Coordinates of C-alpha atoms in Angstrom, one line a residue:
M1 CA 18.9 -66.8 -46.4
N2 CA 19.0 -70.4 -48.5
L3 CA 16.4 -73.0 -48.8
Y4 CA 17.6 -75.3 -45.9
Q5 CA 17.8 -72.2 -43.6
Q6 CA 14.6 -71.4 -44.0
A7 CA 13.0 -74.6 -43.3
I8 CA 14.8 -74.7 -39.9
V9 CA 12.7 -71.2 -38.9
Y10 CA 9.8 -72.7 -40.3
L11 CA 10.4 -75.8 -38.3
R12 CA 10.6 -73.4 -35.3
Q13 CA 7.9 -71.5 -35.9
Q14 CA 6.1 -74.7 -36.3
Q15 CA 5.0 -74.1 -39.8
F16 CA 5.9 -77.7 -40.4
Q17 CA 4.3 -77.6 -44.7
Q18 CA 6.2 -75.0 -45.4
A19 CA 9.8 -76.5 -43.7
I20 CA 8.4 -79.5 -45.3
V21 CA 8.4 -77.7 -49.1
C22 CA 11.9 -75.9 -48.3
C23 CA 13.6 -79.0 -47.5
Q24 CA 11.8 -80.6 -51.1
Q25 CA 13.3 -77.7 -52.7
A26 CA 17.0 -77.8 -50.9
L27 CA 17.2 -81.4 -52.2
E28 CA 16.4 -80.7 -55.5
H29 CA 19.6 -78.5 -55.6
Q30 CA 21.3 -81.0 -53.6
P31 CA 20.3 -84.7 -53.5
Q32 CA 22.8 -85.9 -50.9
F33 CA 21.9 -83.1 -48.4
A34 CA 21.6 -85.5 -45.4
L35 CA 20.8 -82.2 -42.9
A36 CA 18.0 -81.6 -45.0
Y37 CA 16.4 -85.4 -44.8
Q38 CA 17.0 -85.2 -41.2
T39 CA 14.6 -81.8 -41.4
L40 CA 12.2 -83.1 -43.2
G41 CA 11.9 -86.6 -40.7
I42 CA 11.4 -84.0 -38.1
A43 CA 8.7 -82.4 -39.7
L44 CA 6.8 -85.0 -40.9
Q45 CA 7.5 -87.1 -37.4
V46 CA 5.6 -84.0 -35.4
Q47 CA 2.5 -84.6 -37.7
G48 CA 2.0 -88.0 -36.7
Q49 CA 3.9 -89.5 -40.0
E50 CA 6.3 -91.8 -38.6
E51 CA 6.8 -94.2 -41.6
E52 CA 7.6 -91.3 -43.9
A53 CA 9.6 -89.9 -41.7
K54 CA 11.4 -92.8 -40.8
Q55 CA 12.8 -93.4 -44.4
Y56 CA 13.8 -89.9 -44.6
Y57 CA 15.8 -90.3 -41.1
L58 CA 17.5 -93.5 -42.8
K59 CA 18.4 -91.8 -45.7
A60 CA 20.1 -89.0 -43.8
V61 CA 22.4 -91.5 -41.7
E62 CA 22.9 -93.6 -45.1
I63 CA 24.5 -90.2 -46.6
Q64 CA 26.2 -88.6 -42.9
P65 CA 26.4 -91.8 -40.5
N66 CA 27.5 -89.6 -37.7
L67 CA 23.7 -87.8 -37.3
A68 CA 22.6 -88.4 -33.6
E69 CA 19.9 -86.6 -33.6
S70 CA 18.4 -88.8 -36.5
Y71 CA 19.3 -91.8 -34.9
A72 CA 17.8 -90.9 -31.6
N73 CA 14.8 -89.7 -33.5
L74 CA 14.3 -93.3 -35.4
G75 CA 14.5 -94.8 -31.8
S76 CA 12.0 -92.6 -30.5
I77 CA 9.6 -94.0 -33.5
Y78 CA 10.9 -97.5 -33.1
I79 CA 9.8 -97.3 -29.1
K80 CA 6.4 -95.7 -30.4
Q81 CA 5.8 -98.8 -32.6
K82 CA 7.3 -101.3 -29.7
D83 CA 10.0 -102.5 -31.5
W84 CA 12.2 -102.8 -28.7
K85 CA 15.2 -104.7 -30.4
T86 CA 15.8 -102.3 -33.5
A87 CA 15.1 -99.0 -30.9
L88 CA 18.0 -100.3 -28.4
E89 CA 20.3 -101.3 -31.7
T90 CA 19.6 -97.7 -32.9
Y91 CA 20.1 -96.0 -29.5
K92 CA 23.3 -97.5 -29.2
K93 CA 24.2 -96.3 -32.2
V94 CA 23.2 -92.7 -31.0
I95 CA 25.6 -93.1 -27.5
K96 CA 28.7 -93.8 -30.2
I97 CA 28.3 -90.8 -31.5
Q98 CA 27.4 -88.7 -28.7
P99 CA 28.6 -90.7 -25.7
N100 CA 28.0 -87.8 -23.0
T101 CA 24.3 -86.9 -23.2
A102 CA 22.5 -88.6 -20.3
T103 CA 19.2 -88.8 -21.9
Y104 CA 20.0 -91.3 -24.5
Y105 CA 21.1 -93.5 -21.8
R106 CA 17.6 -93.2 -19.7
N107 CA 16.1 -94.1 -23.0
I108 CA 18.3 -97.1 -23.3
A109 CA 17.6 -98.0 -19.8
Q110 CA 14.1 -97.9 -20.5
I111 CA 14.0 -100.0 -23.7
L112 CA 15.9 -102.6 -21.8
T113 CA 13.2 -102.5 -18.7
Q114 CA 10.5 -103.2 -21.3
I115 CA 12.4 -106.4 -22.7
N116 CA 12.7 -107.7 -18.5
Q117 CA 16.7 -106.9 -19.1
Q118 CA 16.9 -105.3 -15.4
E119 CA 20.5 -106.0 -15.0
E120 CA 21.9 -104.1 -18.0
A121 CA 19.1 -101.4 -17.7
T122 CA 20.7 -100.8 -14.4
Q123 CA 24.2 -100.0 -15.9
Y124 CA 22.4 -97.6 -18.3
W125 CA 20.7 -95.6 -15.8
Y126 CA 23.9 -95.3 -13.5
Q127 CA 25.7 -94.2 -16.8
A128 CA 23.0 -91.2 -17.2
L129 CA 23.1 -90.3 -13.4
Q130 CA 27.1 -90.3 -13.7
L131 CA 26.7 -87.5 -16.2
E132 CA 23.9 -85.7 -14.8
P133 CA 24.5 -86.4 -11.0
D134 CA 22.0 -83.6 -10.1
W135 CA 19.1 -84.9 -12.2
A136 CA 17.7 -87.3 -9.7
T137 CA 16.1 -86.9 -6.1
P138 CA 17.7 -89.0 -3.0
E139 CA 15.1 -91.6 -3.3
E140 CA 16.0 -92.2 -7.1
H141 CA 20.0 -92.4 -6.2
L142 CA 19.0 -95.0 -3.4
T143 CA 16.6 -97.0 -5.8
L144 CA 19.6 -97.5 -8.6
G145 CA 22.0 -98.2 -5.8
N146 CA 19.7 -101.0 -4.4
M147 CA 19.2 -102.1 -8.1
L148 CA 23.3 -102.1 -8.5
L149 CA 23.9 -103.8 -5.0
K150 CA 20.9 -106.7 -6.3
F151 CA 22.9 -107.5 -9.3
E152 CA 26.0 -107.3 -7.3
K153 CA 28.0 -104.2 -8.6
P154 CA 28.9 -102.8 -5.2
L155 CA 31.1 -100.3 -6.7
P156 CA 29.0 -98.2 -8.4
A157 CA 26.1 -98.8 -5.8
I158 CA 28.9 -96.9 -3.1
S159 CA 28.6 -94.2 -5.3
C160 CA 24.7 -94.0 -5.2
Y161 CA 24.5 -94.4 -1.8
Q162 CA 27.6 -92.0 -1.0
K163 CA 24.9 -89.4 -3.1
T164 CA 22.0 -90.3 -1.2
I165 CA 23.6 -89.5 2.0
Q166 CA 24.9 -86.2 0.4
L167 CA 21.4 -85.2 -0.4
K168 CA 19.8 -86.6 2.2
P169 CA 22.2 -86.9 5.6
D170 CA 19.3 -88.7 7.8
S171 CA 18.6 -91.4 5.3
F172 CA 18.8 -94.7 7.4
E173 CA 18.2 -96.9 4.4
G174 CA 21.2 -95.1 2.5
A175 CA 23.6 -95.8 5.2
H176 CA 22.6 -99.2 6.2
N177 CA 23.2 -100.2 2.3
L178 CA 26.2 -98.5 2.3
G179 CA 27.6 -100.9 4.7
E180 CA 26.2 -103.7 2.5
A181 CA 28.1 -102.7 -0.2
F182 CA 31.2 -102.3 1.6
S183 CA 30.5 -105.5 2.8
Q184 CA 30.2 -107.1 -0.5
L185 CA 33.9 -105.9 -1.4
E186 CA 34.8 -106.8 2.2
R187 CA 35.8 -103.6 2.6
W188 CA 35.0 -104.3 6.6
Q189 CA 36.1 -101.2 8.6
E190 CA 34.1 -98.9 5.8
A191 CA 31.3 -101.1 6.2
I192 CA 31.6 -101.2 10.1
E193 CA 31.2 -97.1 10.2
S194 CA 28.3 -97.3 8.0
Y195 CA 26.5 -99.6 9.9
K196 CA 27.2 -97.8 13.1
K197 CA 26.0 -94.3 11.0
A198 CA 22.8 -96.7 10.3
L199 CA 22.1 -97.4 13.8
E200 CA 22.6 -93.4 15.2
L201 CA 19.6 -93.0 12.7
N202 CA 17.7 -96.1 13.6
P203 CA 18.7 -97.7 16.9
N204 CA 16.1 -100.4 16.4
S205 CA 17.2 -102.4 13.7
A206 CA 18.1 -105.8 14.2
I207 CA 19.4 -106.5 10.4
T208 CA 21.7 -104.0 11.2
Y209 CA 23.1 -105.1 14.1
Q210 CA 23.3 -108.4 12.4
R211 CA 25.4 -107.0 9.4
L212 CA 27.6 -104.9 12.0
A213 CA 28.3 -108.3 13.9
D214 CA 29.5 -110.0 10.6
A215 CA 31.6 -107.3 9.9
F216 CA 33.5 -107.5 13.4
V217 CA 33.7 -111.5 12.7
R218 CA 35.2 -110.8 9.5
I219 CA 38.0 -108.6 11.3
K220 CA 38.2 -110.9 13.9
S221 CA 37.0 -109.0 17.0
W222 CA 34.9 -111.9 18.1
D223 CA 33.3 -110.2 21.5
V224 CA 32.3 -107.2 19.8
A225 CA 30.7 -109.4 17.0
L226 CA 28.7 -111.5 20.1
D227 CA 27.7 -108.3 21.5
N228 CA 26.2 -107.0 18.6
Y229 CA 24.4 -110.6 17.8
R230 CA 22.7 -110.6 21.1
K231 CA 21.6 -107.1 20.6
S232 CA 20.1 -108.1 17.3
L233 CA 18.4 -110.9 19.3
E234 CA 17.0 -108.6 21.8
L235 CA 15.4 -106.7 19.3
D236 CA 14.3 -110.0 17.0
P237 CA 14.2 -112.9 19.3
N238 CA 13.4 -115.1 16.5
S239 CA 16.0 -114.7 14.0
F240 CA 17.2 -117.9 12.8
Q241 CA 20.0 -116.7 10.9
V242 CA 21.3 -114.9 14.1
Y243 CA 21.4 -117.9 16.7
Q244 CA 23.1 -119.7 13.5
K245 CA 26.0 -117.1 13.1
I246 CA 26.1 -117.1 17.3
A247 CA 26.6 -120.7 17.4
Q248 CA 29.6 -120.8 14.6
L249 CA 31.2 -117.9 16.7
L250 CA 30.8 -119.8 19.7
L251 CA 32.0 -123.2 18.3
Q252 CA 35.4 -121.3 17.1
Q253 CA 35.8 -120.0 20.6
E254 CA 35.3 -123.7 21.7
Q255 CA 32.4 -122.9 23.8
Y256 CA 30.8 -126.1 23.0
E257 CA 27.6 -126.4 24.9
P258 CA 26.4 -123.0 24.3
A259 CA 27.0 -123.1 20.7
I260 CA 25.2 -126.6 20.5
Q261 CA 22.1 -124.8 22.5
A262 CA 22.1 -122.0 19.5
Y263 CA 22.3 -124.5 16.8
L264 CA 19.5 -126.4 18.5
R265 CA 17.3 -123.2 18.7
A266 CA 18.2 -122.2 14.9
I267 CA 16.9 -125.7 14.2
E268 CA 13.8 -125.4 15.9
L269 CA 12.9 -121.9 14.5
Q270 CA 14.2 -123.2 10.9
P271 CA 13.9 -126.8 10.1
F272 CA 13.6 -126.1 6.3
Y273 CA 17.5 -124.9 6.4
Q274 CA 19.7 -126.9 4.5
W275 CA 23.0 -127.7 6.6
S276 CA 25.0 -129.5 4.4
Y277 CA 27.5 -127.0 4.2
W278 CA 27.7 -126.5 7.9
N279 CA 29.4 -129.6 9.5
L280 CA 26.4 -129.6 11.9
W281 CA 25.6 -133.0 12.1
N282 CA 29.1 -133.8 12.8
I283 CA 29.1 -131.4 15.9
L284 CA 26.0 -132.6 17.3
A285 CA 27.7 -136.5 16.9
Q286 CA 30.7 -135.3 18.9
H287 CA 28.4 -133.6 21.6
N288 CA 25.6 -136.8 21.6
K289 CA 23.4 -134.4 21.0
L290 CA 22.0 -135.8 17.6
N291 CA 19.3 -137.4 19.2
D292 CA 18.0 -133.8 20.5
A293 CA 18.2 -133.0 17.0
L294 CA 16.4 -136.0 15.3
T295 CA 13.2 -135.0 18.1
L296 CA 13.1 -131.2 16.7
Y297 CA 12.7 -133.0 13.3
Q298 CA 10.4 -135.2 13.8
D299 CA 8.3 -132.7 15.4
A300 CA 8.9 -130.5 12.5
V301 CA 7.6 -132.8 10.0
E302 CA 4.4 -133.0 12.2
R303 CA 4.0 -129.4 11.8
Y304 CA 5.3 -128.7 8.3
P305 CA 3.9 -132.2 6.3
N306 CA 4.6 -130.6 2.8
A307 CA 8.1 -129.5 3.5
P308 CA 10.9 -131.3 1.5
L309 CA 13.9 -129.7 3.3
V310 CA 12.3 -131.0 6.9
E311 CA 12.2 -134.3 5.2
L312 CA 15.9 -133.9 3.8
N313 CA 17.3 -132.8 7.2
L314 CA 15.5 -136.1 9.2
G315 CA 17.2 -137.9 6.6
E316 CA 20.4 -136.4 7.3
V317 CA 20.2 -136.9 11.2
L318 CA 18.9 -140.5 10.7
T319 CA 21.8 -141.3 8.7
R320 CA 24.3 -139.7 11.0
L321 CA 22.8 -142.1 13.9
G322 CA 23.4 -145.2 11.8
R323 CA 19.7 -145.5 10.6
I324 CA 20.2 -146.4 7.1
K325 CA 16.6 -147.8 6.2
P326 CA 14.7 -145.0 8.1
A327 CA 16.9 -142.4 6.3
I328 CA 16.4 -143.7 2.9
S329 CA 12.2 -143.6 3.6
A330 CA 13.3 -140.0 4.6
Y331 CA 14.5 -139.2 1.4
Q332 CA 12.1 -141.0 -0.5
R333 CA 9.6 -138.6 1.1
A334 CA 11.7 -135.6 1.0
I335 CA 12.3 -135.9 -3.1
Y336 CA 8.4 -137.0 -3.4
K337 CA 7.5 -133.7 -2.0
K338 CA 10.0 -131.6 -4.1
I339 CA 8.7 -133.2 -7.3
Q340 CA 5.4 -132.5 -6.1
R341 CA 6.0 -129.0 -6.0
S342 CA 8.3 -128.8 -9.5
H343 CA 6.7 -131.4 -11.5
P344 CA 3.4 -131.9 -10.1
E345 CA 1.8 -133.9 -12.9
V346 CA 4.9 -136.5 -12.6
A347 CA 4.2 -137.0 -9.2
E348 CA 0.9 -137.8 -9.8
T349 CA 1.2 -140.2 -12.7
D350 CA 4.6 -141.4 -13.1
W351 CA 6.0 -141.7 -9.6
D352 CA 6.6 -145.3 -8.5
S353 CA 8.6 -145.5 -5.3
E354 CA 9.8 -149.0 -6.1
T355 CA 11.9 -147.7 -8.9
P356 CA 14.5 -145.2 -8.2
L357 CA 15.6 -143.3 -11.6
N358 CA 19.4 -143.8 -11.9
P359 CA 21.5 -141.0 -12.4
G360 CA 22.2 -140.3 -16.0
F361 CA 24.9 -137.3 -15.6
I362 CA 26.8 -136.1 -12.7
I363 CA 28.6 -132.4 -12.5
I364 CA 32.3 -133.5 -11.2
G365 CA 33.8 -130.1 -11.2
I366 CA 35.2 -128.3 -10.8
Q367 CA 34.8 -126.2 -6.9
K368 CA 34.4 -122.5 -7.9
G369 CA 33.9 -123.1 -11.6
G370 CA 29.6 -122.4 -12.0
T371 CA 28.3 -125.8 -11.1
T372 CA 26.0 -124.3 -8.9
S373 CA 24.4 -122.1 -11.6
L374 CA 24.9 -124.7 -14.3
D375 CA 22.6 -127.3 -11.9
R376 CA 20.2 -124.6 -11.2
Y377 CA 19.8 -124.2 -14.8
L378 CA 19.2 -127.8 -16.0
E379 CA 16.8 -128.3 -13.3
K380 CA 14.6 -125.8 -15.3
H381 CA 14.7 -128.4 -18.1
P382 CA 11.3 -129.9 -18.3
Q383 CA 12.7 -133.2 -18.9
V384 CA 15.4 -132.7 -16.3
L385 CA 14.1 -133.8 -12.5
P386 CA 16.3 -132.5 -10.2
A387 CA 17.8 -134.8 -7.0
I388 CA 16.9 -134.1 -3.4
K389 CA 20.0 -131.7 -3.1
K390 CA 23.3 -130.7 -4.5
E391 CA 26.2 -132.1 -3.5
I392 CA 25.7 -135.8 -2.5
Y393 CA 29.3 -137.0 -2.1
F394 CA 27.9 -140.6 -2.2
W395 CA 31.2 -142.0 -4.2
N396 CA 34.1 -140.2 -2.1
H397 CA 32.5 -139.8 1.3
H398 CA 29.7 -141.8 2.0
Y399 CA 30.2 -145.0 -0.3
K400 CA 29.5 -147.4 2.3
R401 CA 26.1 -146.2 3.3
G402 CA 25.1 -148.5 -0.2
L403 CA 23.5 -147.7 -3.4
D404 CA 20.0 -147.9 -2.2
W405 CA 21.0 -145.0 0.6
Y406 CA 22.5 -142.9 -2.7
L407 CA 19.4 -143.9 -5.0
S408 CA 16.9 -142.5 -2.6
H409 CA 18.2 -138.8 -3.4
F410 CA 17.0 -139.4 -7.0
P411 CA 13.0 -139.3 -8.1
S412 CA 11.3 -142.7 -8.0
L413 CA 9.6 -143.4 -11.7
K414 CA 7.8 -145.9 -13.9
E415 CA 9.6 -147.1 -16.6
S416 CA 10.6 -143.9 -18.8
T417 CA 12.8 -142.7 -20.9
Q418 CA 11.5 -139.5 -20.9
F419 CA 12.8 -137.7 -18.0
L420 CA 16.4 -137.7 -16.6
T421 CA 18.1 -137.2 -13.3
G422 CA 21.5 -136.3 -12.2
E423 CA 24.1 -134.7 -9.4
A424 CA 26.3 -132.3 -8.9
T425 CA 29.2 -133.1 -6.5
P426 CA 32.5 -130.8 -7.9
S427 CA 34.5 -132.3 -5.3
Y428 CA 34.1 -136.0 -7.4
I429 CA 36.9 -135.2 -9.8
E430 CA 39.6 -134.8 -7.4
D431 CA 39.7 -138.8 -6.5
E432 CA 40.5 -141.5 -8.9
Q433 CA 38.5 -143.8 -6.5
V434 CA 35.2 -142.3 -7.6
A435 CA 36.1 -142.9 -11.1
S436 CA 36.7 -146.3 -10.3
R437 CA 33.4 -147.1 -8.2
I438 CA 31.3 -144.8 -10.9
A439 CA 32.7 -147.3 -13.4
K440 CA 31.6 -150.2 -11.8
T441 CA 28.3 -149.5 -11.4
F442 CA 27.2 -146.9 -14.3
P443 CA 29.9 -147.7 -17.1
Q444 CA 27.6 -145.1 -19.1
M445 CA 27.3 -142.8 -17.0
K446 CA 28.2 -138.8 -18.7
F447 CA 30.2 -136.3 -17.0
I448 CA 30.4 -132.6 -16.8
I449 CA 33.4 -130.6 -16.4
L450 CA 33.1 -127.0 -16.0
L451 CA 37.6 -125.4 -15.8
R452 CA 37.7 -122.2 -14.8
N453 CA 41.1 -120.1 -15.2
P454 CA 43.0 -121.7 -12.1
I455 CA 44.4 -118.8 -10.6
E456 CA 40.7 -117.1 -10.3
R457 CA 39.3 -120.2 -9.1
T458 CA 42.1 -120.7 -6.3
I459 CA 41.5 -117.1 -5.5
S460 CA 38.0 -117.4 -5.5
Q461 CA 38.1 -120.6 -3.1
Y462 CA 40.6 -118.6 -0.9
Y463 CA 37.9 -116.3 -0.1
H464 CA 35.1 -118.7 0.2
W465 CA 37.0 -120.8 2.7
I466 CA 37.5 -117.3 4.4
R467 CA 33.6 -116.7 4.8
L468 CA 33.2 -120.1 6.2
G469 CA 35.3 -119.3 9.0
L470 CA 38.2 -121.9 7.6
E471 CA 41.0 -119.8 6.7
E472 CA 42.8 -117.6 8.8
N473 CA 46.0 -116.6 6.6
S474 CA 46.2 -113.8 4.4
L475 CA 45.7 -114.8 1.1
S476 CA 49.8 -114.3 0.5
E477 CA 50.5 -116.1 3.2
A478 CA 48.3 -119.1 2.1
I479 CA 49.4 -118.9 -1.5
S480 CA 53.7 -119.1 0.0
A481 CA 52.9 -121.5 1.9
E482 CA 51.5 -124.0 -0.7
L483 CA 53.6 -123.4 -3.5
E484 CA 56.3 -124.0 -1.1
L485 CA 55.0 -127.5 -0.3
L486 CA 53.8 -127.9 -3.9
G487 CA 57.4 -127.8 -5.2
T488 CA 58.5 -127.4 -8.8
N489 CA 56.8 -130.7 -10.3
P490 CA 53.7 -132.0 -8.6
E491 CA 52.5 -134.0 -11.1
T492 CA 55.5 -136.3 -9.9
S493 CA 56.1 -135.6 -6.1
I494 CA 54.2 -133.4 -3.7
D495 CA 55.4 -132.8 0.0
S496 CA 53.6 -134.7 2.6
R497 CA 53.0 -132.0 5.0
Y498 CA 51.4 -130.4 2.1
W499 CA 47.7 -132.3 2.3
E500 CA 48.1 -132.0 6.1
Q501 CA 49.1 -128.2 6.3
T502 CA 46.9 -126.4 3.7
H503 CA 43.5 -126.2 2.1
K504 CA 45.0 -127.3 -1.3
Y505 CA 43.3 -124.5 -3.2
I506 CA 46.1 -124.7 -5.9
W507 CA 46.7 -128.4 -6.3
R508 CA 42.4 -128.1 -7.0
G509 CA 43.4 -126.1 -10.1
I510 CA 45.9 -128.9 -11.9
Y511 CA 43.3 -129.6 -14.1
V512 CA 45.2 -132.1 -15.9
E513 CA 45.9 -134.6 -13.8
F514 CA 42.5 -135.2 -12.6
I515 CA 41.1 -135.5 -16.1
R516 CA 44.0 -138.2 -17.1
K517 CA 42.9 -140.3 -14.7
W518 CA 39.2 -140.3 -15.4
M519 CA 39.8 -140.9 -18.7
M520 CA 41.5 -144.0 -18.0
Y521 CA 38.0 -145.6 -16.5
F522 CA 35.8 -143.7 -19.2
P523 CA 36.0 -143.0 -22.8
P524 CA 36.1 -139.1 -23.5
E525 CA 33.1 -138.8 -25.7
N526 CA 31.3 -139.5 -22.0
F527 CA 32.7 -136.2 -21.1
L528 CA 31.5 -132.7 -21.6
I529 CA 34.2 -130.5 -20.7
L530 CA 33.1 -127.1 -20.5
K531 CA 35.3 -123.4 -20.0
S532 CA 33.7 -121.8 -16.8
E533 CA 34.2 -118.4 -18.4
E534 CA 32.4 -119.2 -21.6
F535 CA 29.7 -120.3 -19.5
Y536 CA 29.7 -117.3 -17.3
E537 CA 29.5 -115.3 -21.2
Q538 CA 27.1 -116.7 -22.8
P539 CA 25.2 -119.1 -20.7
E540 CA 22.5 -120.2 -23.3
V541 CA 25.1 -121.1 -25.9
I542 CA 26.9 -123.6 -23.2
L543 CA 23.2 -125.0 -22.3
K544 CA 22.8 -125.6 -25.9
K545 CA 25.7 -128.1 -26.1
V546 CA 24.7 -129.2 -22.6
F547 CA 21.6 -130.5 -23.7
K548 CA 22.8 -132.0 -26.7
F549 CA 25.5 -133.6 -24.8
L550 CA 22.5 -135.1 -22.3
N551 CA 20.7 -135.8 -25.6
L552 CA 17.6 -133.9 -24.6
P553 CA 15.7 -131.2 -26.6
D554 CA 16.4 -127.7 -26.7
F555 CA 15.0 -125.5 -24.1
V556 CA 15.2 -121.7 -23.6
L557 CA 15.5 -120.6 -20.3
T558 CA 14.4 -116.4 -19.7
E559 CA 16.7 -115.8 -16.7
F560 CA 20.3 -116.8 -16.0
K561 CA 20.8 -115.8 -12.4
T562 CA 24.3 -116.4 -10.9
Y563 CA 24.5 -118.6 -8.0
N564 CA 27.4 -118.6 -5.2
Q565 CA 29.0 -115.6 -6.5
G566 CA 32.0 -114.2 -4.6
F567 CA 33.8 -110.9 -4.0
Y568 CA 36.8 -109.8 -3.1
Q569 CA 39.4 -106.5 -2.9
P570 CA 41.7 -106.5 -5.9
I571 CA 44.7 -109.0 -5.6
P572 CA 48.2 -108.2 -5.2
Q573 CA 49.7 -108.2 -8.5
E574 CA 52.5 -110.5 -6.7
V575 CA 50.3 -113.0 -5.7
R576 CA 48.5 -112.9 -9.4
T577 CA 52.3 -113.8 -10.6
Q578 CA 53.4 -116.3 -8.5
L579 CA 50.3 -118.1 -9.4
H580 CA 50.8 -117.3 -12.9
H581 CA 54.2 -118.9 -12.7
F582 CA 53.1 -122.3 -11.5
F583 CA 49.8 -122.6 -13.4
D584 CA 51.7 -121.8 -16.8
S585 CA 53.1 -125.4 -17.3
Q586 CA 49.8 -126.9 -16.1
N587 CA 47.4 -125.2 -18.5
Q588 CA 50.0 -125.9 -21.2
R589 CA 50.1 -129.7 -20.0
L590 CA 46.0 -129.5 -20.0
E591 CA 45.6 -128.1 -23.5
D592 CA 48.0 -130.6 -25.3
F593 CA 46.1 -133.3 -23.4
L594 CA 42.9 -132.0 -24.4
G595 CA 44.0 -130.9 -27.9
R596 CA 42.1 -127.8 -27.2
K597 CA 43.0 -123.9 -26.2
F598 CA 41.8 -122.3 -23.0
N599 CA 43.7 -119.2 -23.6
W600 CA 43.8 -118.2 -19.7
N601 CA 47.6 -116.6 -20.1

């Protein structure tokens, strides 16, 4: 038996000092013997001599870089010393060498949890369970599935929920959440079956009836959907969301009076909800019910005097009634209450209702390009004060309401250069008249534009319209119809029927036409044009550019939540091919005009 083998025997017998002596003697004869350094490290580590052990492990991997055990033991020392960054780097080296050991993935997940990188941690927990599926209990599979679903990773979540149900067939939460995961993927029939199974296990779940109804809506089973919404209301008669959905469904069926009554009940139950995207004010106006809504909101302001969204909705109703001055007062109260919450010291010391702060920037595009996320991140900067809402639509749709109406959506401060405010209305980029109007009023305005791969943007907006109930055609039908009407040279001429018969998904991706027109009114230095994909991948890097562009001091955000992210089934290759052929030349025109590459193709 050689010295190294004797050291291993001593190590197993927990005769650590003898093991150390044998390793040292072995190294005298063979100084580049990596396993002897590793064994020395183990013997020292178990005796608590971690710093010395660390040096021997480092020597071992220097000689033999594929020693997974040395890296793993180093990682355990770094964890004990709470050197999370080095521990993480070390364990990631381990799984490159031994990618099929679940323990290492669990260790990485634990480290990521310690440094609040929960989303990435969830992926490593999932990988560990894939390697050792019988390691976890049904409850642990369920918990991991919930985390994956929270971070919008429905496919692995489905695997976790299915394992939960396999181990515990009577798991109501497993069945319900399996339906949620299928819904995220828009696999509606599977979602329906999962919700039905959940209701067999718990027939008193109002939310499950609601989600089942949502799925039936998506497959256009209107009557079945309505029946399930009503069952949900029987269990929870004060559900604002269900009244809202019933109203939308009845409206689609042209049952206007019951739809409006459902809307008014929804307002009564939840006066804080922002109705901007639901076309509610137009509907109420068409049926002479705005005064009913006004009464509800006036009452709500009395009941909830500190709620900015209640004041905002009051302003919206007053605006629709043509009562612009009282609407302005409502918006001013709303923005004051909002700033009271977000910047109480500013509301207390710097507020001056007579001097609205002019916006210094506008995010003008592009729809489905990440504008909501960027707007929310900007609001977190201590020197950026938000508008009362995203998407004011003043410069395109509401210009006749006057500049005072527009400015009432922004904070009012004493003269100060410390704070900045702005807005985000991503449809502005599509309208040359918007550029002309802003240039006349705010010639120094700065603009931020997010540009997303136009193929992905087109598909994303189609599914967004589907979710809002505004699109009935299949993706293939919608895209083919648009391409036929757009023709081969949309920059020179477009069939007039295009504007009347389509949702203009593809047109919104011809970015060069929009940007070229805007730069006729403002110089290039007034624009910060960002690639959406880079923003998604490295938000902290892109935010630095945004802060610099707006002359703001740097500020580090601790979390980058994704807003308004959608999910959809894999896209047919023929649709992608059609879009690729169309956008290839348009993307080239954009790159030539801006003098930069986007590499979308």
